[in-house]
Amino acid sequence: MATQIADAPFKYRSAPTATEAFEGWLKEYGQNLPVHTHPWDVSRSDIYVEDRWQPIFAEMRAKAPVNKVTGTPYGDYWNVTTVKTIQHVESLPELYSSSWLHGGITIGDPPADMTPEMLEERRLPMFIAMDRPEHTGQRRTVAPAFTPGEIDKMAAEVRMRTAATLDSLPWGEEFDWVDKVSIELTTGMLAILFGFPWEDRRLLTFWSDWAGDVELGLARELADTRHEILLEMARYFQTLWMERMGAEPSRDLISMMIHSDAMNHMSPQEFMGNLVLLIVGGNDTTRNTMSGIVQGLDQFPDQRAIFENDPSVIPNAVQECIRYVTPLAHMRRTATEDADLFGNQVKKGDKLILWYLSANRDETVFENPDKLDITRENARRHLSFGYGIHRCVGARLAELQLKILLEEMHARRMRVNVTGKVERVRANFVHGFRKLGVTLSKF
């Protein structure tokens, strides 16, 4: 069956990546975009691709941790920027909804010219974008794949694949760490979780980028392309679904969905939505932290020296790197009723953007937050995995992959030096790297 799928004629198998498509669109149509004029409009992707977002959020945290910006390309929204304010919002999921019915989990909204019929056809309900009780049942279905016991079972395979990947790298010549290590390891992990055909594993990265790129919502001309690519993804997975319906239950996530009362009657949209969630959650986040670890240790040689001299710091270093990188910059909530939010009058229907990127640099929680400090005592207080009922279900697996990567690097006395181009993602949701030119040396 896998061979039949791999040989199927997928129109977009060789299409440009989402970033390439959006950058091409910007060159042709970018002059027609609404202008970002508010100094605290942090929805603009240029401040992330140019890595100059830090002082803007620092000013907000100091002057107005909760503030409203209006007239942006994404409409009006509230910035929520500190650990205290974000945890407060996330602890009230009935008041501040995650549901796709109210707008979902990202800052973007559907194109204004889409009809209700088009919106219904293209919506992607997923359990992270559901409120209770629907969220509870669907999350409970996939949670068993990420228990401590299951994570322990995966550890040997993760270590074997990590070791093989690191052993394949060239020494003394420059290469792209994002492509050779970060994408390879995270995509391979996803393929194992889904029982996905190994020869097609890079399709998972391709789909993840198209599914998770919020900026595409500004490019009306790309909306149809994105929809068609996600339909191809759904068709591929539907074939895997049909294949496993007649098989005995297994540990892969598709089998778990099939044999779950909460998820085995999903509509095609729900099936596709939850696939998008698991793919983006399992791919973009760990992938970008794997790249950020390397960039951070290179940028802070004192921390690299601590890591090289004392591998016992690795578990805490993982938490600090997740804090420092913050691979998903924000999540969205929508107010279901009027509310007072630390003296700010939020109205029913208002959009609130929880900037994890800012909270992880909150000076009232993290001392000297713009510095990578792998011995930081409270590194685990980061909000990169969210907070409350929507905290990342795969957090333990992400931590395992990052811990093993650092352990295997240390075992090889591998120092990764940033010697080439550093290219960041042009996005306000996924926060990470497109390219990272590095050269290996021994320590």
Tab-separated table of C-alpha atoms in Angstrom:
chain	number	residue	atom	x	y	z
A	1	MET	CA	0.000	0.000	0.000
A	2	ALA	CA	2.797	2.433	0.877
A	3	THR	CA	4.346	1.977	-2.554
A	4	GLN	CA	1.028	2.660	-4.252
A	5	ILE	CA	0.666	5.899	-2.306
A	6	ALA	CA	4.247	6.966	-2.964
A	7	ASP	CA	3.735	6.454	-6.700
A	8	ALA	CA	0.414	8.361	-6.787
A	9	PRO	CA	0.306	11.514	-8.960
A	10	PHE	CA	0.406	14.349	-6.435
A	11	LYS	CA	0.172	17.684	-8.207
A	12	TYR	CA	2.007	19.573	-5.473
A	13	ARG	CA	4.737	17.045	-4.704
A	14	SER	CA	7.319	19.392	-6.295
A	15	ALA	CA	5.597	22.690	-5.502
A	16	PRO	CA	7.408	25.605	-3.824
A	17	THR	CA	7.445	25.674	-0.053
A	18	ALA	CA	4.928	27.917	1.691
A	19	THR	CA	7.651	30.467	2.468
A	20	GLU	CA	8.866	30.551	-1.120
A	21	ALA	CA	5.302	30.951	-2.382
A	22	PHE	CA	4.555	33.771	0.047
A	23	GLU	CA	7.800	35.604	-0.720
A	24	GLY	CA	7.013	35.372	-4.426
A	25	TRP	CA	3.540	36.731	-3.724
A	26	LEU	CA	5.003	39.614	-1.709
A	27	LYS	CA	7.183	40.688	-4.619
A	28	GLU	CA	4.193	40.806	-6.947
A	29	TYR	CA	1.365	41.935	-4.694
A	30	GLY	CA	2.971	43.143	-1.466
A	31	GLN	CA	2.332	46.792	-2.291
A	32	ASN	CA	-1.409	46.119	-1.929
A	33	LEU	CA	-1.155	44.906	1.676
A	34	PRO	CA	-2.639	47.066	4.450
A	35	VAL	CA	0.099	49.024	6.194
A	36	HIS	CA	1.232	48.236	9.745
A	37	THR	CA	1.156	51.646	11.441
A	38	HIS	CA	0.786	50.937	15.173
A	39	PRO	CA	4.164	50.773	16.980
A	40	TRP	CA	2.939	47.788	18.994
A	41	ASP	CA	1.517	45.870	16.050
A	42	VAL	CA	3.674	42.780	16.448
A	43	SER	CA	1.712	40.801	13.854
A	44	ARG	CA	4.179	42.035	11.217
A	45	SER	CA	6.442	39.231	10.080
A	46	ASP	CA	9.435	41.441	9.210
A	47	ILE	CA	10.357	41.904	12.889
A	48	TYR	CA	10.742	38.130	13.237
A	49	VAL	CA	12.609	37.390	10.036
A	50	GLU	CA	14.991	40.248	10.963
A	51	ASP	CA	15.102	39.155	14.648
A	52	ARG	CA	14.290	42.613	16.047
A	53	TRP	CA	11.129	41.875	18.011
A	54	GLN	CA	12.715	41.908	21.470
A	55	PRO	CA	12.649	45.668	22.331
A	56	ILE	CA	9.069	46.083	21.094
A	57	PHE	CA	7.766	43.438	23.490
A	58	ALA	CA	10.022	44.714	26.298
A	59	GLU	CA	8.411	48.147	25.958
A	60	MET	CA	4.927	46.621	26.117
A	61	ARG	CA	5.744	44.534	29.190
A	62	ALA	CA	7.062	47.661	30.937
A	63	LYS	CA	4.295	50.079	29.934
A	64	ALA	CA	1.159	48.033	29.185
A	65	PRO	CA	1.345	44.232	29.521
A	66	VAL	CA	-2.185	44.055	28.093
A	67	ASN	CA	-2.896	46.524	25.288
A	68	LYS	CA	-5.085	46.836	22.217
A	69	VAL	CA	-3.927	47.614	18.687
A	70	THR	CA	-6.346	48.559	15.928
A	71	GLY	CA	-6.399	48.758	12.161
A	72	THR	CA	-3.788	46.078	11.459
A	73	PRO	CA	-3.850	43.724	8.450
A	74	TYR	CA	-5.180	41.136	10.940
A	75	GLY	CA	-7.812	43.497	12.323
A	76	ASP	CA	-8.018	44.704	15.911
A	77	TYR	CA	-6.546	42.561	18.678
A	78	TRP	CA	-5.281	42.607	22.255
A	79	ASN	CA	-1.607	41.921	22.995
A	80	VAL	CA	-1.157	39.775	26.130
A	81	THR	CA	2.552	39.750	26.892
A	82	THR	CA	3.563	38.524	30.367
A	83	VAL	CA	3.572	35.214	32.221
A	84	LYS	CA	0.942	36.423	34.713
A	85	THR	CA	-1.476	37.783	32.114
A	86	ILE	CA	-1.181	34.787	29.763
A	87	GLN	CA	-1.649	32.243	32.544
A	88	HIS	CA	-4.729	34.149	33.697
A	89	VAL	CA	-6.313	34.029	30.232
A	90	GLU	CA	-5.448	30.358	29.690
A	91	SER	CA	-6.880	29.398	33.079
A	92	LEU	CA	-10.333	30.627	31.964
A	93	PRO	CA	-11.014	28.557	28.819
A	94	GLU	CA	-14.788	29.115	28.903
A	95	LEU	CA	-14.372	32.905	28.983
A	96	TYR	CA	-11.456	33.002	26.534
A	97	SER	CA	-12.256	30.421	23.879
A	98	SER	CA	-9.901	28.438	21.663
A	99	SER	CA	-12.708	27.114	19.482
A	100	TRP	CA	-12.576	27.380	15.700
A	101	LEU	CA	-16.212	28.485	16.000
A	102	HIS	CA	-14.932	31.736	17.523
A	103	GLY	CA	-11.835	32.162	15.388
A	104	GLY	CA	-9.405	29.435	16.402
A	105	ILE	CA	-5.872	29.604	17.770
A	106	THR	CA	-3.945	31.931	15.446
A	107	ILE	CA	-4.097	35.637	14.761
A	108	GLY	CA	-5.262	35.160	11.176
A	109	ASP	CA	-8.860	35.262	10.008
A	110	PRO	CA	-10.325	33.826	6.783
A	111	PRO	CA	-10.225	36.068	3.682
A	112	ALA	CA	-13.098	38.541	3.818
A	113	ASP	CA	-14.483	37.531	0.412
A	114	MET	CA	-15.016	33.864	1.330
A	115	THR	CA	-18.643	32.769	1.352
A	116	PRO	CA	-20.109	30.825	4.304
A	117	GLU	CA	-20.114	27.733	2.052
A	118	MET	CA	-16.403	28.130	1.287
A	119	LEU	CA	-15.603	28.674	4.947
A	120	GLU	CA	-17.518	25.556	5.948
A	121	GLU	CA	-15.699	23.509	3.307
A	122	ARG	CA	-12.257	24.774	4.343
A	123	ARG	CA	-12.528	24.881	8.117
A	124	LEU	CA	-10.133	22.600	9.970
A	125	PRO	CA	-11.514	21.805	13.434
A	126	MET	CA	-8.869	20.249	15.685
A	127	PHE	CA	-8.864	19.509	19.380
A	128	ILE	CA	-6.503	22.377	20.200
A	129	ALA	CA	-9.139	24.622	18.585
A	130	MET	CA	-12.037	23.148	20.556
A	131	ASP	CA	-13.513	23.943	23.940
A	132	ARG	CA	-14.704	21.443	26.503
A	133	PRO	CA	-16.242	18.866	26.303
A	134	GLU	CA	-15.215	18.107	22.666
A	135	HIS	CA	-11.603	18.996	23.419
A	136	THR	CA	-11.438	16.596	26.353
A	137	GLY	CA	-12.492	13.464	24.445
A	138	GLN	CA	-10.308	14.032	21.411
A	139	ARG	CA	-7.211	14.987	23.406
A	140	ARG	CA	-7.710	11.897	25.581
A	141	THR	CA	-7.506	9.747	22.440
A	142	VAL	CA	-3.995	10.801	21.411
A	143	ALA	CA	-2.632	11.373	24.935
A	144	PRO	CA	-1.780	7.658	25.487
A	145	ALA	CA	0.828	7.960	22.711
A	146	PHE	CA	2.724	10.462	24.877
A	147	THR	CA	2.630	8.947	28.383
A	148	PRO	CA	5.953	8.499	30.232
A	149	GLY	CA	5.814	4.774	29.515
A	150	GLU	CA	5.331	5.269	25.784
A	151	ILE	CA	8.053	7.930	25.694
A	152	ASP	CA	10.443	5.500	27.372
A	153	LYS	CA	9.643	2.923	24.679
A	154	MET	CA	10.564	5.443	21.994
A	155	ALA	CA	13.856	6.487	23.571
A	156	ALA	CA	16.015	3.709	22.087
A	157	GLU	CA	14.758	4.349	18.556
A	158	VAL	CA	15.119	8.119	18.915
A	159	ARG	CA	18.712	7.650	20.104
A	160	MET	CA	19.533	5.239	17.281
A	161	ARG	CA	18.170	7.614	14.626
A	162	THR	CA	19.832	10.646	16.212
A	163	ALA	CA	23.177	8.850	16.343
A	164	ALA	CA	22.885	7.767	12.707
A	165	THR	CA	22.009	11.302	11.602
A	166	LEU	CA	24.921	12.881	13.473
A	167	ASP	CA	27.321	10.207	12.193
A	168	SER	CA	26.320	11.048	8.610
A	169	LEU	CA	27.357	14.707	8.916
A	170	PRO	CA	30.521	16.035	7.256
A	171	TRP	CA	33.286	17.421	9.460
A	172	GLY	CA	35.187	20.520	8.448
A	173	GLU	CA	32.819	21.591	5.661
A	174	GLU	CA	29.792	23.833	5.827
A	175	PHE	CA	26.264	22.431	5.594
A	176	ASP	CA	22.706	23.440	6.491
A	177	TRP	CA	21.857	22.195	10.002
A	178	VAL	CA	18.141	22.853	9.461
A	179	ASP	CA	17.975	20.468	6.509
A	180	LYS	CA	20.473	17.803	7.557
A	181	VAL	CA	19.561	17.532	11.245
A	182	SER	CA	16.481	19.450	12.416
A	183	ILE	CA	14.135	18.515	9.584
A	184	GLU	CA	15.510	14.999	9.216
A	185	LEU	CA	15.094	14.105	12.894
A	186	THR	CA	11.664	15.654	13.464
A	187	THR	CA	10.189	14.417	10.193
A	188	GLY	CA	11.449	10.923	10.917
A	189	MET	CA	9.857	11.021	14.374
A	190	LEU	CA	6.526	12.028	12.845
A	191	ALA	CA	6.755	9.216	10.302
A	192	ILE	CA	7.214	6.734	13.158
A	193	LEU	CA	4.300	8.198	15.150
A	194	PHE	CA	1.944	7.985	12.183
A	195	GLY	CA	3.307	4.764	10.721
A	196	PHE	CA	3.932	6.914	7.637
A	197	PRO	CA	5.703	5.587	4.515
A	198	TRP	CA	9.375	6.348	5.164
A	199	GLU	CA	10.232	7.242	1.571
A	200	ASP	CA	7.660	10.050	1.635
A	201	ARG	CA	8.481	11.471	5.068
A	202	ARG	CA	9.580	14.863	3.696
A	203	LEU	CA	5.999	15.443	2.560
A	204	LEU	CA	5.201	15.888	6.254
A	205	THR	CA	7.533	18.894	6.396
A	206	PHE	CA	6.052	20.319	3.196
A	207	TRP	CA	2.484	19.972	4.495
A	208	SER	CA	3.433	21.335	7.908
A	209	ASP	CA	4.827	24.525	6.404
A	210	TRP	CA	1.744	25.118	4.243
A	211	ALA	CA	-0.633	24.338	7.106
A	212	GLY	CA	1.113	26.429	9.761
A	213	ASP	CA	1.984	29.569	7.792
A	214	VAL	CA	-0.448	32.194	9.114
A	215	GLU	CA	0.860	34.834	6.672
A	216	LEU	CA	-0.726	32.954	3.783
A	217	GLY	CA	-4.038	34.322	5.010
A	218	LEU	CA	-2.951	37.746	3.745
A	219	ALA	CA	-2.298	36.332	0.270
A	220	ARG	CA	-5.738	35.703	-1.183
A	221	GLU	CA	-4.168	34.340	-4.368
A	222	LEU	CA	-2.525	31.530	-2.355
A	223	ALA	CA	-5.617	30.488	-0.396
A	224	ASP	CA	-6.810	28.086	-3.103
A	225	THR	CA	-3.329	26.585	-3.485
A	226	ARG	CA	-3.120	25.992	0.253
A	227	HIS	CA	-6.535	24.352	0.262
A	228	GLU	CA	-5.603	22.026	-2.605
A	229	ILE	CA	-2.335	21.039	-0.907
A	230	LEU	CA	-4.184	20.191	2.309
A	231	LEU	CA	-6.709	18.172	0.315
A	232	GLU	CA	-3.838	16.158	-1.135
A	233	MET	CA	-2.560	15.611	2.389
A	234	ALA	CA	-6.012	14.449	3.469
A	235	ARG	CA	-6.243	12.067	0.495
A	236	TYR	CA	-2.885	10.545	1.368
A	237	PHE	CA	-3.848	10.034	5.002
A	238	GLN	CA	-7.290	8.787	4.055
A	239	THR	CA	-5.607	5.959	2.180
A	240	LEU	CA	-3.593	5.108	5.300
A	241	TRP	CA	-6.798	5.287	7.346
A	242	MET	CA	-8.613	2.840	5.066
A	243	GLU	CA	-5.624	0.502	5.117
A	244	ARG	CA	-5.599	0.364	8.918
A	245	MET	CA	-9.333	0.053	9.425
A	246	GLY	CA	-9.063	-3.635	8.549
A	247	ALA	CA	-5.945	-4.220	10.624
A	248	GLU	CA	-5.428	-5.012	14.283
A	249	PRO	CA	-5.023	-1.979	16.608
A	250	SER	CA	-1.439	-0.722	16.799
A	251	ARG	CA	0.494	2.031	18.556
A	252	ASP	CA	0.535	4.524	15.675
A	253	LEU	CA	-1.674	7.604	15.966
A	254	ILE	CA	-3.878	6.789	12.974
A	255	SER	CA	-4.759	3.417	14.491
A	256	MET	CA	-5.486	5.117	17.822
A	257	MET	CA	-7.908	7.498	16.098
A	258	ILE	CA	-9.640	4.661	14.248
A	259	HIS	CA	-10.211	2.640	17.410
A	260	SER	CA	-11.298	5.583	19.570
A	261	ASP	CA	-14.959	6.308	20.319
A	262	ALA	CA	-14.106	10.026	20.505
A	263	MET	CA	-12.471	10.212	17.064
A	264	ASN	CA	-13.516	7.306	14.862
A	265	HIS	CA	-16.590	9.143	13.581
A	266	MET	CA	-14.725	12.338	12.675
A	267	SER	CA	-15.796	14.294	9.627
A	268	PRO	CA	-13.171	14.666	6.867
A	269	GLN	CA	-12.538	18.223	8.094
A	270	GLU	CA	-11.959	17.072	11.677
A	271	PHE	CA	-9.644	14.311	10.497
A	272	MET	CA	-7.614	16.776	8.438
A	273	GLY	CA	-7.643	19.373	11.221
A	274	ASN	CA	-6.260	16.983	13.805
A	275	LEU	CA	-3.624	15.780	11.353
A	276	VAL	CA	-2.551	19.386	10.814
A	277	LEU	CA	-2.338	19.874	14.578
A	278	LEU	CA	-0.206	16.772	15.132
A	279	ILE	CA	2.034	17.477	12.132
A	280	VAL	CA	2.640	21.164	12.905
A	281	GLY	CA	2.907	20.495	16.635
A	282	GLY	CA	5.352	17.646	16.140
A	283	ASN	CA	7.355	19.171	13.339
A	284	ASP	CA	7.748	22.947	13.511
A	285	THR	CA	8.232	23.184	17.253
A	286	THR	CA	10.940	20.562	17.808
A	287	ARG	CA	12.565	21.321	14.464
A	288	ASN	CA	13.052	24.983	15.271
A	289	THR	CA	14.266	24.340	18.801
A	290	MET	CA	16.889	21.927	17.420
A	291	SER	CA	18.137	24.753	15.242
A	292	GLY	CA	17.824	27.346	18.006
A	293	ILE	CA	19.935	25.251	20.390
A	294	VAL	CA	22.833	25.320	17.951
A	295	GLN	CA	22.475	29.029	17.228
A	296	GLY	CA	22.136	29.847	20.933
A	297	LEU	CA	25.196	27.881	22.055
A	298	ASP	CA	27.227	29.527	19.295
A	299	GLN	CA	25.972	32.979	20.294
A	300	PHE	CA	26.787	32.412	23.997
A	301	PRO	CA	30.207	30.699	24.148
A	302	ASP	CA	30.208	30.750	27.965
A	303	GLN	CA	27.118	28.535	27.921
A	304	ARG	CA	28.642	26.285	25.309
A	305	ALA	CA	31.654	25.843	27.588
A	306	ILE	CA	29.375	24.806	30.472
A	307	PHE	CA	27.614	22.273	28.225
A	308	GLU	CA	30.898	20.862	26.923
A	309	ASN	CA	32.426	20.548	30.388
A	310	ASP	CA	29.424	19.147	32.253
A	311	PRO	CA	26.824	16.991	30.441
A	312	SER	CA	24.749	16.769	33.638
A	313	VAL	CA	23.313	20.204	32.735
A	314	ILE	CA	21.613	18.786	29.609
A	315	PRO	CA	18.099	18.231	31.047
A	316	ASN	CA	17.954	21.817	32.311
A	317	ALA	CA	19.608	23.098	29.122
A	318	VAL	CA	16.730	21.589	27.147
A	319	GLN	CA	14.196	23.606	29.152
A	320	GLU	CA	16.233	26.789	28.814
A	321	CYS	CA	16.644	26.350	25.072
A	322	ILE	CA	12.889	25.803	24.672
A	323	ARG	CA	12.351	29.034	26.646
A	324	TYR	CA	14.946	30.978	24.709
A	325	VAL	CA	13.809	29.843	21.253
A	326	THR	CA	10.001	29.761	21.839
A	327	PRO	CA	9.199	27.901	18.608
A	328	LEU	CA	5.553	29.032	18.451
A	329	ALA	CA	5.326	32.782	18.985
A	330	HIS	CA	1.657	33.051	19.896
A	331	MET	CA	-1.722	31.495	20.462
A	332	ARG	CA	-5.077	33.216	20.099
A	333	ARG	CA	-8.160	33.264	22.299
A	334	THR	CA	-11.520	34.962	21.675
A	335	ALA	CA	-13.643	36.488	24.443
A	336	THR	CA	-17.063	34.846	24.786
A	337	GLU	CA	-18.327	37.597	27.116
A	338	ASP	CA	-17.348	41.103	28.186
A	339	ALA	CA	-14.583	40.919	30.780
A	340	ASP	CA	-12.166	42.995	32.811
A	341	LEU	CA	-8.601	41.889	32.075
A	342	PHE	CA	-6.267	43.588	34.543
A	343	GLY	CA	-8.135	46.872	34.173
A	344	ASN	CA	-8.686	46.544	30.434
A	345	GLN	CA	-12.282	46.251	29.205
A	346	VAL	CA	-12.375	43.322	26.801
A	347	LYS	CA	-15.591	42.988	24.784
A	348	LYS	CA	-17.353	39.825	23.647
A	349	GLY	CA	-15.819	38.724	20.339
A	350	ASP	CA	-12.503	40.504	20.924
A	351	LYS	CA	-9.372	38.708	19.740
A	352	LEU	CA	-6.605	38.183	22.321
A	353	ILE	CA	-3.108	37.177	21.194
A	354	LEU	CA	-1.051	35.411	23.842
A	355	TRP	CA	2.559	36.169	22.968
A	356	TYR	CA	4.538	33.265	24.414
A	357	LEU	CA	7.596	34.779	22.782
A	358	SER	CA	7.239	37.802	25.062
A	359	ALA	CA	6.276	35.918	28.233
A	360	ASN	CA	9.426	33.821	27.949
A	361	ARG	CA	11.410	37.062	28.154
A	362	ASP	CA	9.394	38.389	31.122
A	363	GLU	CA	11.885	40.194	33.360
A	364	THR	CA	9.708	39.690	36.447
A	365	VAL	CA	10.058	35.912	36.094
A	366	PHE	CA	13.357	35.328	34.267
A	367	GLU	CA	16.464	37.239	35.317
A	368	ASN	CA	18.407	38.632	32.359
A	369	PRO	CA	15.889	36.954	30.006
A	370	ASP	CA	17.585	37.808	26.714
A	371	LYS	CA	20.573	35.674	27.697
A	372	LEU	CA	20.713	31.915	27.209
A	373	ASP	CA	21.543	30.498	30.656
A	374	ILE	CA	21.517	26.698	30.658
A	375	THR	CA	21.859	26.624	34.464
A	376	ARG	CA	18.809	28.879	34.975
A	377	GLU	CA	16.978	27.542	38.036
A	378	ASN	CA	13.461	28.321	36.836
A	379	ALA	CA	13.882	27.562	33.127
A	380	ARG	CA	11.001	25.086	33.357
A	381	ARG	CA	8.577	27.959	33.979
A	382	HIS	CA	8.633	28.808	30.275
A	383	LEU	CA	5.312	28.966	28.418
A	384	SER	CA	6.479	27.484	25.121
A	385	PHE	CA	4.150	24.511	25.623
A	386	GLY	CA	1.226	26.700	26.667
A	387	TYR	CA	-0.640	26.535	29.957
A	388	GLY	CA	-3.805	24.932	31.276
A	389	ILE	CA	-6.038	22.485	29.418
A	390	HIS	CA	-4.349	23.152	26.072
A	391	ARG	CA	-0.774	22.547	27.231
A	392	CYS	CA	1.096	20.678	24.477
A	393	VAL	CA	0.201	16.988	24.562
A	394	GLY	CA	3.555	16.044	22.997
A	395	ALA	CA	5.788	18.068	25.336
A	396	ARG	CA	7.538	15.001	26.794
A	397	LEU	CA	8.404	13.690	23.342
A	398	ALA	CA	9.849	17.042	22.301
A	399	GLU	CA	11.951	17.133	25.471
A	400	LEU	CA	13.177	13.583	24.843
A	401	GLN	CA	14.291	14.365	21.285
A	402	LEU	CA	16.138	17.508	22.356
A	403	LYS	CA	17.790	15.803	25.339
A	404	ILE	CA	19.038	12.916	23.205
A	405	LEU	CA	20.319	15.299	20.530
A	406	LEU	CA	22.446	17.154	23.085
A	407	GLU	CA	23.639	13.907	24.679
A	408	GLU	CA	24.701	12.452	21.328
A	409	MET	CA	26.427	15.690	20.334
A	410	HIS	CA	28.334	15.629	23.615
A	411	ALA	CA	29.258	11.948	23.227
A	412	ARG	CA	30.923	12.827	19.893
A	413	ARG	CA	32.554	15.973	21.343
A	414	MET	CA	30.731	17.764	18.541
A	415	ARG	CA	30.920	21.552	18.527
A	416	VAL	CA	28.568	23.130	15.981
A	417	ASN	CA	29.893	26.474	14.770
A	418	VAL	CA	27.600	28.883	12.912
A	419	THR	CA	29.744	29.821	9.923
A	420	GLY	CA	27.230	30.486	7.165
A	421	LYS	CA	23.893	32.035	6.414
A	422	VAL	CA	21.312	32.328	9.189
A	423	GLU	CA	17.865	32.653	7.618
A	424	ARG	CA	14.831	32.936	9.868
A	425	VAL	CA	11.208	32.100	9.116
A	426	ARG	CA	9.110	35.034	7.878
A	427	ALA	CA	6.147	34.418	10.182
A	428	ASN	CA	4.368	35.658	13.301
A	429	PHE	CA	3.240	32.170	14.427
A	430	VAL	CA	6.039	29.677	13.793
A	431	HIS	CA	9.254	31.168	15.177
A	432	GLY	CA	12.369	29.556	13.827
A	433	PHE	CA	14.923	29.008	11.100
A	434	ARG	CA	14.847	28.273	7.376
A	435	LYS	CA	18.600	27.840	7.013
A	436	LEU	CA	21.544	27.669	9.396
A	437	GLY	CA	24.965	27.259	7.825
A	438	VAL	CA	27.317	25.442	10.223
A	439	THR	CA	30.688	23.695	10.372
A	440	LEU	CA	31.568	20.962	12.854
A	441	SER	CA	34.689	20.840	15.002
A	442	LYS	CA	35.795	18.871	18.066
A	443	PHE	CA	35.887	20.253	21.598
